mmCIF file of C-alpha atoms in Angstrom:
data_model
loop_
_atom_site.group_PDB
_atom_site.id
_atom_site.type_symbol
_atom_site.label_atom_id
_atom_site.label_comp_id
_atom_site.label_asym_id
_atom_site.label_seq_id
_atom_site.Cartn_x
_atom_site.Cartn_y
_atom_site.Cartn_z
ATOM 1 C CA UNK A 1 3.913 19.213 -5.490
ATOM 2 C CA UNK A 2 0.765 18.654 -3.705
ATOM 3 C CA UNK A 3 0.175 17.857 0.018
ATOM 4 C CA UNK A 4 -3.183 17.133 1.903
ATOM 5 C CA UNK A 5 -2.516 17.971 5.160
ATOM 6 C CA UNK A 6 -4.763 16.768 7.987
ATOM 7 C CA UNK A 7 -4.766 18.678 10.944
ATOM 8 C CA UNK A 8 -7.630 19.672 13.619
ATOM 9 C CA UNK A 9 -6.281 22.661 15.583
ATOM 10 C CA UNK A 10 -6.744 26.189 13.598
ATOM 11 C CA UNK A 11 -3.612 27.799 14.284
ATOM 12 C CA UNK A 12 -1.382 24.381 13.297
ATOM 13 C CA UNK A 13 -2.951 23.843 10.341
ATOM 14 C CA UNK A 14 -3.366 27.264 8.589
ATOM 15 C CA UNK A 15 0.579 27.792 9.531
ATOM 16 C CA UNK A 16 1.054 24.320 7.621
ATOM 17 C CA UNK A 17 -0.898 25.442 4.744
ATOM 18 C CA UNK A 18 -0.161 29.199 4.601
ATOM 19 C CA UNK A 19 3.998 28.204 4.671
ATOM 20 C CA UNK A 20 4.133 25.197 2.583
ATOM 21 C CA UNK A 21 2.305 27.089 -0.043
ATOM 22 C CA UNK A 22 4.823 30.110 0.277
ATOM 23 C CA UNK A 23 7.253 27.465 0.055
ATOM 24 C CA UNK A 24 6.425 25.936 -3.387
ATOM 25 C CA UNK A 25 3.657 23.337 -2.292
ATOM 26 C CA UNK A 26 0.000 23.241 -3.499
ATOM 27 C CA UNK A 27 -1.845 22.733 -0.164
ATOM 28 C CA UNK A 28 -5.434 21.328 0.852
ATOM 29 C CA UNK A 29 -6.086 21.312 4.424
ATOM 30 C CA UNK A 30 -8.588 19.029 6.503
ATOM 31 C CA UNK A 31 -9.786 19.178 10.137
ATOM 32 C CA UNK A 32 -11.456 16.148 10.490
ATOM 33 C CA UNK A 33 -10.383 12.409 10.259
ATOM 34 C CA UNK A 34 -13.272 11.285 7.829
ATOM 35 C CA UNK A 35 -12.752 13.995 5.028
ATOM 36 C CA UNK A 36 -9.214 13.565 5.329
ATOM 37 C CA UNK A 37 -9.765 10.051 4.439
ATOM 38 C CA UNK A 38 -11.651 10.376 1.323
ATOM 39 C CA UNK A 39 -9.273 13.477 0.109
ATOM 40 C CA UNK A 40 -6.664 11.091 -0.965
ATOM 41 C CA UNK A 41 -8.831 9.131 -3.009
ATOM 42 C CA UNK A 42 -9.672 12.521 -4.630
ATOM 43 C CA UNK A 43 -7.161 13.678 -5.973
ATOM 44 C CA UNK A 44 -3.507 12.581 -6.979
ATOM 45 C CA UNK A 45 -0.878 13.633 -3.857
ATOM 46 C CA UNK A 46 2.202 13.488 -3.231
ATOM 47 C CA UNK A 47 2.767 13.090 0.118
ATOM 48 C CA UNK A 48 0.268 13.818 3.475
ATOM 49 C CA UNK A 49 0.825 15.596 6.884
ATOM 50 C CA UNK A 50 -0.820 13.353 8.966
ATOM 51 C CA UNK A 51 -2.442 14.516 12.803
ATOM 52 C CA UNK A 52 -3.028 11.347 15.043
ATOM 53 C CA UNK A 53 -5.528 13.617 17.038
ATOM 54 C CA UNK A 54 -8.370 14.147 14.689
ATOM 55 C CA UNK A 55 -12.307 14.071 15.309
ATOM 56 C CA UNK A 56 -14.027 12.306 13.308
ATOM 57 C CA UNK A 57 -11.615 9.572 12.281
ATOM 58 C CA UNK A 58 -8.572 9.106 14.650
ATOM 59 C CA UNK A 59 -5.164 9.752 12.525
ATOM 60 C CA UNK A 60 -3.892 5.877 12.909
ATOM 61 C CA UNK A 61 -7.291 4.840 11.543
ATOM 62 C CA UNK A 62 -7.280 6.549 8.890
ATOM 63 C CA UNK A 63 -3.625 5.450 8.203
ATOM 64 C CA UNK A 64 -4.650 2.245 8.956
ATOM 65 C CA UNK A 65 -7.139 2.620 6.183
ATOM 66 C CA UNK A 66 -5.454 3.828 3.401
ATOM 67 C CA UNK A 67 -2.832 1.086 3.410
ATOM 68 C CA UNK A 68 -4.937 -1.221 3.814
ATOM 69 C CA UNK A 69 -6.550 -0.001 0.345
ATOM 70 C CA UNK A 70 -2.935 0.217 -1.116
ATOM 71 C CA UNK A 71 -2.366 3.739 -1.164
ATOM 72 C CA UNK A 72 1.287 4.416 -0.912
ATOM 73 C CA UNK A 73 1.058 8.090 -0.715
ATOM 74 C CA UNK A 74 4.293 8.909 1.865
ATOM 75 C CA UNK A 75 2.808 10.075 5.724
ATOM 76 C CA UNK A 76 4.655 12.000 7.620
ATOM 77 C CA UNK A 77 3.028 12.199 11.052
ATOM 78 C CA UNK A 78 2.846 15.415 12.837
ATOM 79 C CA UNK A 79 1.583 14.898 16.437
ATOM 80 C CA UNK A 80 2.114 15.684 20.481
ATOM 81 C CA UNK A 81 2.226 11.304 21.407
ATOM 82 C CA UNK A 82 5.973 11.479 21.860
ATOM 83 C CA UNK A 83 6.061 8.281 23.638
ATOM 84 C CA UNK A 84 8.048 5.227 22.219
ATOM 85 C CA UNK A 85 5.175 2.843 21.504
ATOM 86 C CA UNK A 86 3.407 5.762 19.411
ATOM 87 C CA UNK A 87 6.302 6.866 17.727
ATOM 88 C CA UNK A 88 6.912 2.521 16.888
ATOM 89 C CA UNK A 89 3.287 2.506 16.359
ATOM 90 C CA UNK A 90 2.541 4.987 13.762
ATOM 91 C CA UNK A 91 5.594 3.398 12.018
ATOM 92 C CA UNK A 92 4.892 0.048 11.908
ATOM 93 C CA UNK A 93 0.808 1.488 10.707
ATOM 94 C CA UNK A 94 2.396 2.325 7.376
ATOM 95 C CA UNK A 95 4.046 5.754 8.166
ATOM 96 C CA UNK A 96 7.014 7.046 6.603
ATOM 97 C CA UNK A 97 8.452 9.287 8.775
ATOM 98 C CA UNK A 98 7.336 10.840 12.159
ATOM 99 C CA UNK A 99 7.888 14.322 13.750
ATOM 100 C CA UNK A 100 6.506 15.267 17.192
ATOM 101 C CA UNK A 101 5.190 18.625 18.258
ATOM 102 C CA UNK A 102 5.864 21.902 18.355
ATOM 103 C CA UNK A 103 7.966 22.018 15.223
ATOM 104 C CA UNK A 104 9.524 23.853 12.802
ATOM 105 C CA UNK A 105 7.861 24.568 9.528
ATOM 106 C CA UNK A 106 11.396 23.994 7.772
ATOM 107 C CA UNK A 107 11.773 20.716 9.265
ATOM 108 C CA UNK A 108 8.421 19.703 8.306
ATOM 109 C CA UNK A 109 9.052 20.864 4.633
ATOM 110 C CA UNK A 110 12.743 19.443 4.507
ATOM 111 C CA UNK A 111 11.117 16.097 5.660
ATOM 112 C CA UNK A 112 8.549 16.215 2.710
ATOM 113 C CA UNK A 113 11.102 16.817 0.340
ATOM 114 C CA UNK A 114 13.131 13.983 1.237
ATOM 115 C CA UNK A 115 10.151 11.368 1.189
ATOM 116 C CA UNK A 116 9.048 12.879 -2.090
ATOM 117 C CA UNK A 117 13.245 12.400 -3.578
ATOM 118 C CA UNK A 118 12.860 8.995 -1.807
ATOM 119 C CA UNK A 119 9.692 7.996 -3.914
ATOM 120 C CA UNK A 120 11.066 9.304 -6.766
ATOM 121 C CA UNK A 121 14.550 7.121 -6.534
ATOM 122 C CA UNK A 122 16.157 10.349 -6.432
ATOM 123 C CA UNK A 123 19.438 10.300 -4.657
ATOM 124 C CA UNK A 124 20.493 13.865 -4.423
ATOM 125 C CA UNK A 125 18.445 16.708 -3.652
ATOM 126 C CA UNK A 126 19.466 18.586 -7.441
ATOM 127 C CA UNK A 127 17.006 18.279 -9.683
ATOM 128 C CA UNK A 128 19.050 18.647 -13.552
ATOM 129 C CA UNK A 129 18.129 18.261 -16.986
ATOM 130 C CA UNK A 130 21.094 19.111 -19.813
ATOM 131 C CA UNK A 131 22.655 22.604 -18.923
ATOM 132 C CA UNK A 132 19.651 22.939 -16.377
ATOM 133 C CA UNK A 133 19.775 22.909 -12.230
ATOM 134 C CA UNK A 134 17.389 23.100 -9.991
ATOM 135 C CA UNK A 135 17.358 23.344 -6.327
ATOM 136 C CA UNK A 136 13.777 22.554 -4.389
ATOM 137 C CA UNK A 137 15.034 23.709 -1.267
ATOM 138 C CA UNK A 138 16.255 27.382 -2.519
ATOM 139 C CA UNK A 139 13.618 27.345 -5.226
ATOM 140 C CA UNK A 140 16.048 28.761 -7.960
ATOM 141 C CA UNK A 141 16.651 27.252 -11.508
ATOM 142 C CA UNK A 142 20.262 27.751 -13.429
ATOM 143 C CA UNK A 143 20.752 27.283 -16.997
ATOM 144 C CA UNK A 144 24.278 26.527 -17.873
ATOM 145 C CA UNK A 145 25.697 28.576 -14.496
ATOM 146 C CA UNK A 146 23.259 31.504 -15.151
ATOM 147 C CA UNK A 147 20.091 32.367 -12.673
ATOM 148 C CA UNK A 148 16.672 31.928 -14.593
ATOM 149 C CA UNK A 149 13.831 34.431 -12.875
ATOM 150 C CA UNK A 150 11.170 32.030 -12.760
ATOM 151 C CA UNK A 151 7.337 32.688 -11.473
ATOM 152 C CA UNK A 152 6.673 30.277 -8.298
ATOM 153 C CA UNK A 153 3.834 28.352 -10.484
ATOM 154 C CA UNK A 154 6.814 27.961 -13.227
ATOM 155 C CA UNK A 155 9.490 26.438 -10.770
ATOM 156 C CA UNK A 156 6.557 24.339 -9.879
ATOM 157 C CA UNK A 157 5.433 23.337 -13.237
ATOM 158 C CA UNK A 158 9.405 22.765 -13.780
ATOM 159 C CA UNK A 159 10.172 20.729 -10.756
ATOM 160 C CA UNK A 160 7.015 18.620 -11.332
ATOM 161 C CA UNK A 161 8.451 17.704 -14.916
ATOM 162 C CA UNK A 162 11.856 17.159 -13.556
ATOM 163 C CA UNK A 163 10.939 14.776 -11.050
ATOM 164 C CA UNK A 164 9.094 12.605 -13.399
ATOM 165 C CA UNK A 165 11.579 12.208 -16.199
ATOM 166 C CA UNK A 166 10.740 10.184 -18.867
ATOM 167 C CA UNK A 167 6.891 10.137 -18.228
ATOM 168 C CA UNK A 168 4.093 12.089 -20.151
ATOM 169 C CA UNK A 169 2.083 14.062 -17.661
ATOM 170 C CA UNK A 170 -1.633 14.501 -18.975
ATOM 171 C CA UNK A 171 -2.553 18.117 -18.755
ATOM 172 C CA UNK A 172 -4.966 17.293 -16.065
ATOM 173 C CA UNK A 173 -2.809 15.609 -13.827
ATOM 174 C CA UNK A 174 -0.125 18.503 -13.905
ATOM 175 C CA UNK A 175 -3.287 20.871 -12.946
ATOM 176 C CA UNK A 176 -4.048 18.506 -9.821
ATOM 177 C CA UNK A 177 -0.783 18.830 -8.605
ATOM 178 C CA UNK A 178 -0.184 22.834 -8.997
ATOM 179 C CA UNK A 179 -3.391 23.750 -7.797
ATOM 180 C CA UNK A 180 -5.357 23.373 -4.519
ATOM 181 C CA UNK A 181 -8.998 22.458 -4.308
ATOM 182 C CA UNK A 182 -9.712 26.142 -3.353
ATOM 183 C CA UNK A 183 -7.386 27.803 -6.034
ATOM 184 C CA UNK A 184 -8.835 29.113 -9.298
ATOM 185 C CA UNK A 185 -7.868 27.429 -12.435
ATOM 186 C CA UNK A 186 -7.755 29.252 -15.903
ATOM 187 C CA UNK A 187 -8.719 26.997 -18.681
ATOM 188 C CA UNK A 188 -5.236 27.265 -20.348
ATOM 189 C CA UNK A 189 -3.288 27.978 -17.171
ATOM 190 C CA UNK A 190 -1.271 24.909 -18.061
ATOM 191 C CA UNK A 191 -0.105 26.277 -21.629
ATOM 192 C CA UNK A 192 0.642 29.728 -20.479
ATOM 193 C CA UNK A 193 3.090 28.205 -17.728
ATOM 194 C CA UNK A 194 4.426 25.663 -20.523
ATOM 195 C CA UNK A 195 4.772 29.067 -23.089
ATOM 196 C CA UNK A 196 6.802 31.113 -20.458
ATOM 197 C CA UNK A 197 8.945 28.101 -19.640
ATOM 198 C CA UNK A 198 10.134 27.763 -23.236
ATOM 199 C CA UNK A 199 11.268 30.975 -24.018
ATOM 200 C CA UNK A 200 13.211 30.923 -20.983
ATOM 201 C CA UNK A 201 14.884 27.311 -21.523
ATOM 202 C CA UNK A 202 14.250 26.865 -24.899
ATOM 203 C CA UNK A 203 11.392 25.897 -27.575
ATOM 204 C CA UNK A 204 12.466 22.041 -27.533
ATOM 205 C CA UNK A 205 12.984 21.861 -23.201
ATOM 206 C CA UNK A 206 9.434 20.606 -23.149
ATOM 207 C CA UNK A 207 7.681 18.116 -25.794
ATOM 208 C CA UNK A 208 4.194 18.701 -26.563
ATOM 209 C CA UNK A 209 2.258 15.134 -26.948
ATOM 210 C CA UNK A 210 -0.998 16.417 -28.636
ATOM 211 C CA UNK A 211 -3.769 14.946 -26.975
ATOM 212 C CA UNK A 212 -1.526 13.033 -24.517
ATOM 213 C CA UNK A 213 0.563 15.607 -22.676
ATOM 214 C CA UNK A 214 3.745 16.713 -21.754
ATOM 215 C CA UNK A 215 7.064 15.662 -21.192
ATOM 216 C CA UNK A 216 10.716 16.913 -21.239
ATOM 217 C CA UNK A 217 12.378 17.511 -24.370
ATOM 218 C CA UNK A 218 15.354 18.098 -25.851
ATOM 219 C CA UNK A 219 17.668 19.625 -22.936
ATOM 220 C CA UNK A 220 20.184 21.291 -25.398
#
């Protein structure tokens, strides 16, 4: 899943990005308020890491901003105002959840995990297709009991199709949300990832829609 993550101090925000991305998430990271902004319009995330303290743009503006253009992108706010009223405020701006500094890097990625189940109407944290199981928070797949060894770009090509059952994900869009801005992309990245994920679950797990995309298959 991808996360922009705005955040002005250095040692905050390369911990945000340098963890999250060891932890399964693709991970573009902005310092300043006005970037930020136009980042989401960008590119398709998933959810944002939202500093109230930025230059540039303060972080309730730019909140402030995007809902008023209807993006519904879930913000978690990561900031030191641990007073009441800000904690209320950034809420009632549009916010979907709210974490006050310091923190812990788990927290931060359990929280995104639950907005992201939340947006996805998922109630449970299990992910399963068929005979297949997988767990975002360990990062390990299971096909009918047994332990799959599965490259970090394949659990996240896997979890990506999981959480969108029953849609057909252009090959573009599934590119957007592996890769960061500052990642290099091989031309056929996506149908290498798709190729080692079927001989490992099967040639029919995922459904090739020429010209469209892809989608899960059969999950016998």
């Amino acid at each position: 899943m991808r996360i922009l993550v705005l955040e002005d101090d250095a040692l905050i925000g390369d911990g945000l990005k340098v963890g999250l991305t060891q932890l399964g998430f693709a991970v573009d990271w902005f310092r300043n308020g006005k970037d930020g902004q136009a980042a989401l319009s960008a590119a398709p995330y998933d959810a944002v890491v939202l500093d109230l303290g930025l230059p540039g743009m303060d972080g309730m503006q730019v909140l402030a901003a995007w809902r008023a253009a209807g993006m519904d992108v879930p913000v978690l706010v990561l900031t030191a105002r641990d007073a009441l009223q800000d904690r209320v405020g950034g809420l009632d701006a549009g916010a979907d959840d709210y974490l006050v500094k310091p923190f812990a890097l788990s927290e931060v990625a359990a929280r995104l995990r639950a907005l992201l189940r939340r947006r996805h109407g998922q109630s449970t944290p299990q992910l399963t297709h068929g005979k297949l199981s997988y767990d975002p928070v360990g990062r390990c797949a299971t096909l009918d009991g047994a332990p799959l060894e599965l490259t970090a770009r394949e659990l996240a090509l896997l979890e990506l199709l999981l959480s969108h059952k029953g849609r057909v994900l252009p090959r573009e869009l599934i590119e957007e949300k592996l890769y960061g801005w500052d990642q290099e992309l091989d031309s056929n990245a996506v149908e290498v990832h798709v190729h080692h994920l079927r001989k490992k679950l099967g040639s029919t797990f995922i459904r090739t829609l020429r010209g469209i995309g892809y989608t899960l298959g059969d999950p016998a």
